[in-house]
XYZ file of C-alpha atoms in Angstrom:
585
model
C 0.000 0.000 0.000
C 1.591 3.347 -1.392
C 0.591 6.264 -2.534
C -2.547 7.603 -0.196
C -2.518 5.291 1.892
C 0.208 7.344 4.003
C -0.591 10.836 2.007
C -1.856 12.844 4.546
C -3.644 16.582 3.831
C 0.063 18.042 4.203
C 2.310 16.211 2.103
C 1.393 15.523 -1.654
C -1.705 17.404 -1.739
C -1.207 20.345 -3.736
C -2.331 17.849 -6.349
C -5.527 18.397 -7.769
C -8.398 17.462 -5.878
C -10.973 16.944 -8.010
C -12.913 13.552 -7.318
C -12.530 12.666 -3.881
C -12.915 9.850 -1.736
C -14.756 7.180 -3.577
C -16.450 3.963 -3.065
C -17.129 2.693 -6.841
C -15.317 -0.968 -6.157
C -14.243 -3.411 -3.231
C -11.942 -0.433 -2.065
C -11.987 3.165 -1.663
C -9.933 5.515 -3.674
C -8.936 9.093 -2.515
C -8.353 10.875 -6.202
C -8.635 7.361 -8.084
C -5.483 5.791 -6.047
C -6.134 3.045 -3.466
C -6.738 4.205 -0.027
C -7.951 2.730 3.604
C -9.691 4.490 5.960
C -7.869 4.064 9.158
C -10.098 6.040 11.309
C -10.149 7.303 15.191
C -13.189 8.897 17.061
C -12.182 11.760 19.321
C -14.958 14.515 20.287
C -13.906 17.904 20.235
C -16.977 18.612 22.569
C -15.462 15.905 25.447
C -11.675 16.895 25.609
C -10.801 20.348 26.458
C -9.693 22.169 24.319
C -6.325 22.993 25.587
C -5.870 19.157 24.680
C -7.057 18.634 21.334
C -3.786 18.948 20.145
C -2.130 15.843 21.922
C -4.940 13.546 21.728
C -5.097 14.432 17.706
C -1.115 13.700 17.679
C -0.868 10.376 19.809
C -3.570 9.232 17.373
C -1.522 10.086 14.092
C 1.544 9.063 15.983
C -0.741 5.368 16.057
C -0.950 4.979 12.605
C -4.555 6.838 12.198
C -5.255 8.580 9.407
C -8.650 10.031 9.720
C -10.671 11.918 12.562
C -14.161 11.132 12.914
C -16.406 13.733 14.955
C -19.981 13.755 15.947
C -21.464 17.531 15.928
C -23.458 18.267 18.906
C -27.004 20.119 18.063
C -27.755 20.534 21.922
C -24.706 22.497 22.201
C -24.294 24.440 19.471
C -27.759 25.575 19.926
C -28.526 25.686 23.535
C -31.814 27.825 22.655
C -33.706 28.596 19.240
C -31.978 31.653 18.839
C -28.212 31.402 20.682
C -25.500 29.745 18.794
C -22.140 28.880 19.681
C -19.468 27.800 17.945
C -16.180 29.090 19.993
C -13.900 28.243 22.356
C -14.731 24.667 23.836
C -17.233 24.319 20.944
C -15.081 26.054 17.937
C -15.666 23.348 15.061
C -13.476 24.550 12.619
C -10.316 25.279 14.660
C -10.336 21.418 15.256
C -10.995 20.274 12.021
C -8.375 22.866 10.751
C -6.078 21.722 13.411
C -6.810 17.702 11.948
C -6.045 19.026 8.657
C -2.230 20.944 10.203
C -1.568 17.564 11.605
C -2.370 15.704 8.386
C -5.937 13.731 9.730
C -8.131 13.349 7.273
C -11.879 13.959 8.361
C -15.517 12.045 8.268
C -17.689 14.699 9.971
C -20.918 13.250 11.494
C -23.068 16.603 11.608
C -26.883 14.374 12.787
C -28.942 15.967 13.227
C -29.291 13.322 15.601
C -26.017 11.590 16.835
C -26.548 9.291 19.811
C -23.422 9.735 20.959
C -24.278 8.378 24.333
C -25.504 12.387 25.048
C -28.748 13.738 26.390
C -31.843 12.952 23.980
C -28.904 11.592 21.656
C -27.849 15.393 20.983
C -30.585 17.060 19.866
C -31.935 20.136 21.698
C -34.037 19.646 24.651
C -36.659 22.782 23.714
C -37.383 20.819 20.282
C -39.702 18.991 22.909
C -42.065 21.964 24.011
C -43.640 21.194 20.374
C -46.599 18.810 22.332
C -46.658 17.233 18.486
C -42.890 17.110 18.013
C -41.679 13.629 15.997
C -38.218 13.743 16.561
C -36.210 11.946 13.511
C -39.097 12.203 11.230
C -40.191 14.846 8.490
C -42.496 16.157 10.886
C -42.503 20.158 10.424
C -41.623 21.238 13.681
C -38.070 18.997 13.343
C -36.744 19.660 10.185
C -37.728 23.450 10.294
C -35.753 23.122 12.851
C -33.249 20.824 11.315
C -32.838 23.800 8.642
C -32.390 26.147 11.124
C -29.538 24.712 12.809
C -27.765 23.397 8.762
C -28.326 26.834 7.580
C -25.534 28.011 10.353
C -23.303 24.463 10.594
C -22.949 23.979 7.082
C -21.815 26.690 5.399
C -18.589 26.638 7.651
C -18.093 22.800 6.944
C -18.286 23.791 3.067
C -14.372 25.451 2.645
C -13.567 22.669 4.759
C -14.005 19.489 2.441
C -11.788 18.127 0.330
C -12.371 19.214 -2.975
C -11.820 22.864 -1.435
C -8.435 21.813 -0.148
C -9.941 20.539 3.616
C -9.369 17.681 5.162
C -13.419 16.476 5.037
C -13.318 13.288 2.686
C -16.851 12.163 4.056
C -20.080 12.984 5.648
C -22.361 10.893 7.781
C -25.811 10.793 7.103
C -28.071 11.357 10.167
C -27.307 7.708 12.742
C -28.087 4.489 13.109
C -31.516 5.045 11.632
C -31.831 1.571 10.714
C -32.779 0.954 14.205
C -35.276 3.578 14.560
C -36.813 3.843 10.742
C -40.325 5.652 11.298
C -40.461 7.753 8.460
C -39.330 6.676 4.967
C -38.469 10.335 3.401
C -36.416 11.313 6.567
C -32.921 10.220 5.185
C -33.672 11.651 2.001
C -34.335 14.688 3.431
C -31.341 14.610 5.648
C -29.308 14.251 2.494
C -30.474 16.932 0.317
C -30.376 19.041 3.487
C -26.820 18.112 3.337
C -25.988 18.543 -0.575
C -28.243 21.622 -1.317
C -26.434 23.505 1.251
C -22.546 22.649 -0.983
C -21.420 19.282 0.845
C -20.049 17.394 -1.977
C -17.653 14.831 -0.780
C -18.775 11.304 -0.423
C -22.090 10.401 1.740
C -22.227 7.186 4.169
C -24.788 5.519 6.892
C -23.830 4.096 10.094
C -26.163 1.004 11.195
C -25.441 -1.882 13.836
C -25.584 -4.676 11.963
C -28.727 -6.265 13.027
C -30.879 -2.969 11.481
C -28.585 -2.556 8.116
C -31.087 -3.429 5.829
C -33.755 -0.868 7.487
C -31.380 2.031 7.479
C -29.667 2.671 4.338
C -30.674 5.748 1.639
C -30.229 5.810 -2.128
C -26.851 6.825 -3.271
C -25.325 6.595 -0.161
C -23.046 4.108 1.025
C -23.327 2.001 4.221
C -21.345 1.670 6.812
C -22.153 -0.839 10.241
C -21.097 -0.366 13.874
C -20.141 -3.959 15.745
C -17.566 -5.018 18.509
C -17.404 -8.717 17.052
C -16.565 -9.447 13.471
C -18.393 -12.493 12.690
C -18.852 -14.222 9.163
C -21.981 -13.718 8.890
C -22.024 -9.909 9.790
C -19.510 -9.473 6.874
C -22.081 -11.303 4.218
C -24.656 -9.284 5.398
C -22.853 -6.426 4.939
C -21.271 -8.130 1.599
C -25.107 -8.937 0.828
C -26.783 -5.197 0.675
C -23.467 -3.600 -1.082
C -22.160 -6.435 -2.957
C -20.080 -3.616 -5.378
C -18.340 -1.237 -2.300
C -15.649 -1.638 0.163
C -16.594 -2.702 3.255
C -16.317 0.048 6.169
C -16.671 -0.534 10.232
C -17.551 2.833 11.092
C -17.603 1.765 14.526
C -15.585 -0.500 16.279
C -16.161 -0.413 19.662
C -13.328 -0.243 21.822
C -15.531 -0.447 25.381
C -19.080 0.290 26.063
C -20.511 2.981 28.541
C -21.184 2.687 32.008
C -24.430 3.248 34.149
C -24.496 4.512 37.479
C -24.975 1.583 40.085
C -23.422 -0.431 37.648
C -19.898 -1.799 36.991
C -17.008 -0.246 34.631
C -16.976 -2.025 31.331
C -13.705 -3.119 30.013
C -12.816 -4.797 26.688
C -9.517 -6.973 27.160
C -6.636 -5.621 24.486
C -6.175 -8.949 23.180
C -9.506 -8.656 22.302
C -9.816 -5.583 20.415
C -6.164 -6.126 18.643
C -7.665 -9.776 17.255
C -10.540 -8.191 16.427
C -9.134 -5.118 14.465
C -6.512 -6.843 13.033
C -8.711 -9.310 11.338
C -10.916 -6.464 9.717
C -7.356 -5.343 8.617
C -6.543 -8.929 7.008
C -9.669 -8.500 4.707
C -8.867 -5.120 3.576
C -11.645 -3.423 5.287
C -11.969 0.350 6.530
C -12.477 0.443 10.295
C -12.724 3.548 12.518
C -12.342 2.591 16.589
C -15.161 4.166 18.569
C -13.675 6.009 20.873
C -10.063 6.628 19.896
C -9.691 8.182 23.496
C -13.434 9.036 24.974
C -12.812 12.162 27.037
C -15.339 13.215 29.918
C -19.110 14.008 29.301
C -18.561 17.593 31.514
C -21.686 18.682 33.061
C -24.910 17.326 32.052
C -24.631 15.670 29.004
C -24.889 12.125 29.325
C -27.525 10.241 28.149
C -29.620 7.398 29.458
C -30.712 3.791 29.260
C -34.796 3.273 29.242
C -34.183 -1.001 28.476
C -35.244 -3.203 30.079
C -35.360 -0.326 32.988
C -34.133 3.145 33.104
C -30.477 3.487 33.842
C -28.562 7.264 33.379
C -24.553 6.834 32.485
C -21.909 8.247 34.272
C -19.843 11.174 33.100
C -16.462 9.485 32.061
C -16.826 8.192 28.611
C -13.424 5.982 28.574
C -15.341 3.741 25.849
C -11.743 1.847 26.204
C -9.198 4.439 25.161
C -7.138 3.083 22.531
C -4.207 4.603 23.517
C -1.299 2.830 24.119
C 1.061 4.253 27.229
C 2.449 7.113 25.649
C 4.029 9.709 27.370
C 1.866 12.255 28.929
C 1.321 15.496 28.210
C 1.235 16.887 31.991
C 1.809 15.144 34.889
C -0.999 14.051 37.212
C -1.084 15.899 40.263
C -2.688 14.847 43.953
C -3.781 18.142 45.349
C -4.345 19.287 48.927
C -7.674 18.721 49.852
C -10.084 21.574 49.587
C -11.644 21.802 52.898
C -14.948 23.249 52.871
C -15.623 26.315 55.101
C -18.799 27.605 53.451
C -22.284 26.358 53.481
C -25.101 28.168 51.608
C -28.694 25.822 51.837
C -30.676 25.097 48.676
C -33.669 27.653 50.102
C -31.449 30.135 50.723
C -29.752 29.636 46.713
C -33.914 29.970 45.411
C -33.770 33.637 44.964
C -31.053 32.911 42.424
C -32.875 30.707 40.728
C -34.668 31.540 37.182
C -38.382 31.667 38.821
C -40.954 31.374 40.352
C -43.266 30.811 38.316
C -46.346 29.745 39.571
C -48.925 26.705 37.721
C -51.956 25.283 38.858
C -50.816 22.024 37.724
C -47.390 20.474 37.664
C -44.790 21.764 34.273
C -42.138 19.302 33.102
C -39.002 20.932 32.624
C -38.684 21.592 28.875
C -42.845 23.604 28.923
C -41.637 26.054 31.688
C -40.897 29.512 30.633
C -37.289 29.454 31.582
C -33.552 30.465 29.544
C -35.295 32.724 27.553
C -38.835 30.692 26.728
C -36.610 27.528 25.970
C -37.693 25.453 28.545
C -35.163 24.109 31.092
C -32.986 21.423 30.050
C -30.393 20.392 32.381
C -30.355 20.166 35.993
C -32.927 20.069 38.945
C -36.457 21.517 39.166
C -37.971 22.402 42.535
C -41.920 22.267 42.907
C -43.666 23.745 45.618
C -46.963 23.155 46.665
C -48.823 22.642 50.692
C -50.709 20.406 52.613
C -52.909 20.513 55.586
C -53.083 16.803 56.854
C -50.748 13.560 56.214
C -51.159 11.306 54.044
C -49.682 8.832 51.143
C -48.152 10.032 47.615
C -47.900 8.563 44.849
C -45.680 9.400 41.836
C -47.669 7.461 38.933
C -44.356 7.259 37.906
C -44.608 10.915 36.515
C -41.335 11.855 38.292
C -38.625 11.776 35.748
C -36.189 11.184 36.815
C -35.444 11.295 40.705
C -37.049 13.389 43.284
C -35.911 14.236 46.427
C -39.364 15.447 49.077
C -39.552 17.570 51.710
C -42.385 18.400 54.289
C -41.245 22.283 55.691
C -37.895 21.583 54.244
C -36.889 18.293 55.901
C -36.595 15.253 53.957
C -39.211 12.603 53.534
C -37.540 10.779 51.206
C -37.398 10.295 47.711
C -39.076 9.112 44.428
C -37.258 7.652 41.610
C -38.872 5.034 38.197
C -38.686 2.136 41.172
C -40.331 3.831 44.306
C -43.991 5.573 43.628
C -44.969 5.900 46.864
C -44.508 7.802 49.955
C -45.482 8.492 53.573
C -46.189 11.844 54.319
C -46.068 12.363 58.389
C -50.107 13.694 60.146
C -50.256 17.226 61.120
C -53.059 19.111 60.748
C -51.841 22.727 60.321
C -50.834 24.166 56.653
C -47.301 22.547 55.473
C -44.826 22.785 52.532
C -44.311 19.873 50.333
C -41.426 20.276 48.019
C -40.349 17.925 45.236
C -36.551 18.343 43.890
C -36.751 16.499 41.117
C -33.750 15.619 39.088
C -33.513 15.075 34.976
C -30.255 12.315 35.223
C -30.211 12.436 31.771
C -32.399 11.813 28.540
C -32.250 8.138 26.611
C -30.087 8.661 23.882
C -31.431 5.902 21.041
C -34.263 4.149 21.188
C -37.929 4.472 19.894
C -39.061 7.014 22.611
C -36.732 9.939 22.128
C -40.183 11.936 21.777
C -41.426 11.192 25.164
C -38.290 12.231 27.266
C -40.089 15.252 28.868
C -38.171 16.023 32.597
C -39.238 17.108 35.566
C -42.574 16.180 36.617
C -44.607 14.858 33.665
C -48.046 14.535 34.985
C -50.235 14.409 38.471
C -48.630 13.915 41.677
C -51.458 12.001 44.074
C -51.844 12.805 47.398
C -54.400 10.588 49.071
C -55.938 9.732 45.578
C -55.942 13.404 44.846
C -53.595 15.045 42.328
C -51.967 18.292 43.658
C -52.310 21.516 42.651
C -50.784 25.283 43.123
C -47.332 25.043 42.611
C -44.522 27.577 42.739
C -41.725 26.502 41.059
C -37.987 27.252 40.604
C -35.277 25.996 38.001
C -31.819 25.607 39.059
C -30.405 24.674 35.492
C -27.039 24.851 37.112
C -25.313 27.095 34.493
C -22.126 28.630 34.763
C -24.384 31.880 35.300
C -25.957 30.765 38.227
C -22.941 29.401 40.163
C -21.786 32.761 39.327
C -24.547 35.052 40.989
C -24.401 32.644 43.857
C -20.862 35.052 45.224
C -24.127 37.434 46.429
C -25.607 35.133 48.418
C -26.115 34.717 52.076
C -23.210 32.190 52.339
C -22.417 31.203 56.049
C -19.705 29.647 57.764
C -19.724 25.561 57.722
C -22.002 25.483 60.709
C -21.634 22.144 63.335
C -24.843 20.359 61.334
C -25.563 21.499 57.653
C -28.267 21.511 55.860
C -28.910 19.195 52.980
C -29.483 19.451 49.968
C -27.120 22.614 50.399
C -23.666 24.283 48.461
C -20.361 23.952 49.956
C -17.251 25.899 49.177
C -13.933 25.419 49.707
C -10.985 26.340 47.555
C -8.041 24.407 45.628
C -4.636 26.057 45.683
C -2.462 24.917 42.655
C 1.077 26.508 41.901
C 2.956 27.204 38.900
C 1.686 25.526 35.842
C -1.599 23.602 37.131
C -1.340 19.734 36.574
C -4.681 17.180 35.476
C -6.066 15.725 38.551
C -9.020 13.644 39.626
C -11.548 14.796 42.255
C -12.792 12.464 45.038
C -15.559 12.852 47.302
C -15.318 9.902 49.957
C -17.788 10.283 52.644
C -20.359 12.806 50.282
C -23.530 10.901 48.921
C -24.707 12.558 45.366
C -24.599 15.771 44.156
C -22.130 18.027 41.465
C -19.021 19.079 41.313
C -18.316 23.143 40.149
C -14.700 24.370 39.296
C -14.275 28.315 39.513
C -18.094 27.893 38.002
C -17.846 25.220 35.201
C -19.760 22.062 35.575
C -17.561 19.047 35.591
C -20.273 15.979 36.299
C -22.241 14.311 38.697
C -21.188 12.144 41.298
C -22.739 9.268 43.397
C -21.441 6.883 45.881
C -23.158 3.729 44.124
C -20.672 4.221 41.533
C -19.055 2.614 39.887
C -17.206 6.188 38.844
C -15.926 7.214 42.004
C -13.711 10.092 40.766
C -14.359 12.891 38.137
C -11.531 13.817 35.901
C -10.236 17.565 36.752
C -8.191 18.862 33.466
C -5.203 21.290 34.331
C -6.460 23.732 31.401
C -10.013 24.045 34.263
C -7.500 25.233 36.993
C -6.028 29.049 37.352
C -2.510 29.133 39.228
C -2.924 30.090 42.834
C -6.962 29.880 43.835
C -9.376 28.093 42.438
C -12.945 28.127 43.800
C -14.665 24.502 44.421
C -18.433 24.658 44.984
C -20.155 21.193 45.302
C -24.132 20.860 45.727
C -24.748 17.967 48.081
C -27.918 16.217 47.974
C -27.882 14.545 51.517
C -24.682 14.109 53.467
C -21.528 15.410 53.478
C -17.611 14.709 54.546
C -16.860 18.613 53.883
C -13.548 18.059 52.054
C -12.812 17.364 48.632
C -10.272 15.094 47.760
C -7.690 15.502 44.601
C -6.229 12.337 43.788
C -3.467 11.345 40.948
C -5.817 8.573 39.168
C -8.909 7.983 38.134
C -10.996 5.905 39.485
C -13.970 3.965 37.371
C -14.886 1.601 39.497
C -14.822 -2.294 39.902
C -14.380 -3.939 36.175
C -16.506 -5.966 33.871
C -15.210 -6.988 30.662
C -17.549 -6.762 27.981
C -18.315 -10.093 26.661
């Protein structure tokens, strides 16, 4: 194997670039010579940015020769009318920076991506539309499908290869094989695609067992697996008898769930596995290259057979081999926490109240700007003038904490509908935190993944009503008013669910480090005001990855929001820690 094969977008290519990549026999060609896609997944979106630079080079330095990136709709468009596409999120400095370190590219713009992220990427406030089909032609989606192309697109367009950019393929929409409810949705995807200048060569991405149900005319298809079997390679043989065969994703580990275990897959594995898609001359891409950290609330969620949300590391089995690190790992003094500010006291901070005769879900109140919330916790308050039993009709999505005049009942979650509410007679406050742990990312029910509280809440067989309620989306905003708020010194018995803060000190050029919470229940972790991920003692993540580029040199401000108990110091540790191992079988 010559020519393209090791031609990368720096050396060789002020050649013309006229046809492309190309999938006309058993093998692709890049400009009509020979070439294999030998492809890496590494999201721009999960690694900071301060990194992209490393991770991009220890993947060349492994023989890679192509990035593949998802695009992120949720984030780039946080509300109908706010973009953003800089800093963390700026697109085309790491595609440009790909092309400087000779990676060629296969974007995968969605709409909808999966990716393992909240609703599967696409933006929570596409659900206020009570008739919304998500994935389908339905008005409502691919107006706002156009909306969102209209502003992505054009800056792919200089970027593809014909235009002398390292882009020698686009994905089609994902996996919609296994979803498949409308028949002109692909189609539509891919003139979305072409009519707004994307040229280079189109693909699908299905798991093998819904190829046949997810392909599009003109189009070649690609399949996801973590076994190669014969029979997956006549099936894929079977539908394109004519074009090379391409793994689009090989899966290099799997995600974990919280009260789970950590999934690994054993090396041996994955090296007999990718070699022999090597032997018979196939393209492969290994899903994830290195997985990075869902920061903040992005993770998705499991709904089979039971609902289950995933934790914030995303080490889908980091292909890396050791190579030398870019920073060393640092173990931190602990932060010890000398503040204490308690959830009531943080309302007046919140975006609210708005009051509601009946209960809102998240995405239908009139929060960020008439988007609906979509991240975060929702309080409801409502009162009560006897005791009594609750129950949830499981129209608590996805975890609520309850409170009768601020102390804790106990809580509601998709296993336990029912609760105990102590007599009394005289007038009382009943308060539901509830929690949205994260959207289901694939699936058939993307369209029903409304937060908060969904529907009635019973109280002796009769559904409450009057409720003032306050969303606490968690935004960097928020954490930031919070410096006016009636903070107090760590008093002898907090209360919960409350803030904490403490402060890190790091000197001289701050290292990566991992922050441990031994002795705290459930809650979030903020770093001077940026969102790194949930945390919860079931595990099995029991540490959340802290990246130098977060930390300033001398103080750095550590807020955590504890649910229930606290140890009131905040451990920074040298290695990760994902929790007791499983290997994927």
């Amino acid at each position: 194997m010559h020519s393209f094969f090791s031609s990368t977008p720096q050396t060789g290519w002020k050649r013309s670039r006229k046809v492309g990549l190309r999938a006309n026999s058993s093998q692709f060609t890049l400009e009509r010579e020979p070439f294999r896609i030998l492809g890496g997944s590494v999201h721009y979106f999960r690694v900071p940015r301060a990194y992209w630079r490393d991770r991009l080079m220890k993947m060349k330095a492994c023989g890679i020769n192509t990035l593949t990136t998802y695009v992120p709709w949720s984030l780039h468009q946080p509300e109908k009318g706010v973009f953003n596409f800089h800093t963390q999120l700026d697109l085309e400095s790491y595609l440009s920076l790909a092309a400087e370190l000779g990676l060629w590219v296969i974007l995968r713009p969605g709409p909808y991506i999966s990716a393992d992220m909240d609703l599967g990427g696409l933006p929570s406030w596409l659900l206020r539309d009570d008739s919304m089909r998500l994935r389908t032609t339905h008005p409502g989606f691919t107006q706002a499908v156009n909306t969102f192309f209209d502003k992505l697109i054009p800056k792919m367009v200089p970027l593809q290869f014909k235009k002398g950019g390292p882009i020698i393929a686009v994905q089609v929409e994902n996996e919609y094989g296994s979803f498949a409810k409308d028949q002109g949705y692909l189609l539509f995807i891919k003139e979305a695609l072409q009519s707004r200048g994307i040229s280079e060569l189109l693909l699908t991405s299905d798991n093998i067992n819904t190829l046949k149900s997810g392909g599009v005319d003109g189009v070649i298809r690609s399949v996801k697996l973590q076994k190669l079997t014969q029979r997956n390679i006549q099936e894929l043989h079977g539908i394109q008898p004519r074009g090379p065969s391409i793994v689009m994703e090989y899966w290099t580990g799997w995600y974990d769930t919280w009260g789970g275990l950590h999934h690994v897959l054993p090396p041996e594995d994955m090296v007999s596995n990718v070699r022999e898609i090597l032997r018979r001359g196939m393209s492969v891409n290994l899903y994830m290259f290195h997985g990075g950290s869902s920061f903040g609330f992005m993770n998705g969620a499991v709904s089979n057979p039971s609902y289950r949300a995933l934790v914030p590391s995303y080490a889908r089995g980091d292909s890396l081999p050791d190579m030398p690190t870019l920073r060393y790992r640092e173990a931190y003094e602990p932060a010890i926490m000398y503040q204490h500010l308690s959830l009531w006291d943080a309302l007046s901070f919140a975006e609210g109240p708005f009051k509601s005769t009946k209960p809102i879900n998240m995405e239908n109140l009139p929060a960020n700007n008439g988007n609906g919330q979509s991240y975060g916790y929702t309080l409801y308050v409502t009162t009560i003038t006897s005791g009594g039993s609750l129950h949830s009709g499981d129209n608590v999505r996805d975890r609520a904490l309850v409170f009768v005049d601020r102390r804790y009942i106990g809580v509601f979650n998709h296993q336990n509908l029912e609760l105990a509410v102590p007599d009394a007679k005289e007038k009382r406050t009943l308060s539901f935190l509830v929690e949205n742990c994260g959207r289901v990312h694939s699936g058939r029910d993307l369209d029903k993944q409304h937060k908060g509280l969904v529907g009635e809440i019973l109280f002796n067989h009769i559904p409450l009503r009057d409720f003032t309620i306050y969303s606490l989306d968690m935004k960097p905003s928020f954490i930031d008013s919070l410096y006016q708020a009636p903070w107090k010194n760590l008093p002898e018995n907090p209360s919960f669910p409350g803030f904490f803060m403490g402060r890190l000190f790091a000197y001289g050029y701050p290292s990566d480090t991992f922050v441990k919470l031994p002795g705290w229940e459930k809650g979030v972790v903020f770093i001077n005001g940026l969102n790194l991920g949930r945390y919860w003692s079931i595990g099995p993540q029991q540490a959340l990855y802290l990246p130098g580029p977060f930390l300033n040199s001398g103080i750095n401000q550590v807020i955590v929001f504890e649910e229930q108990e606290g140890d009131y110091k905040v451990h920074f540790e040298d290695s990760p820690d994902l929790g007791m191992a499983a290997e994927i079988q």
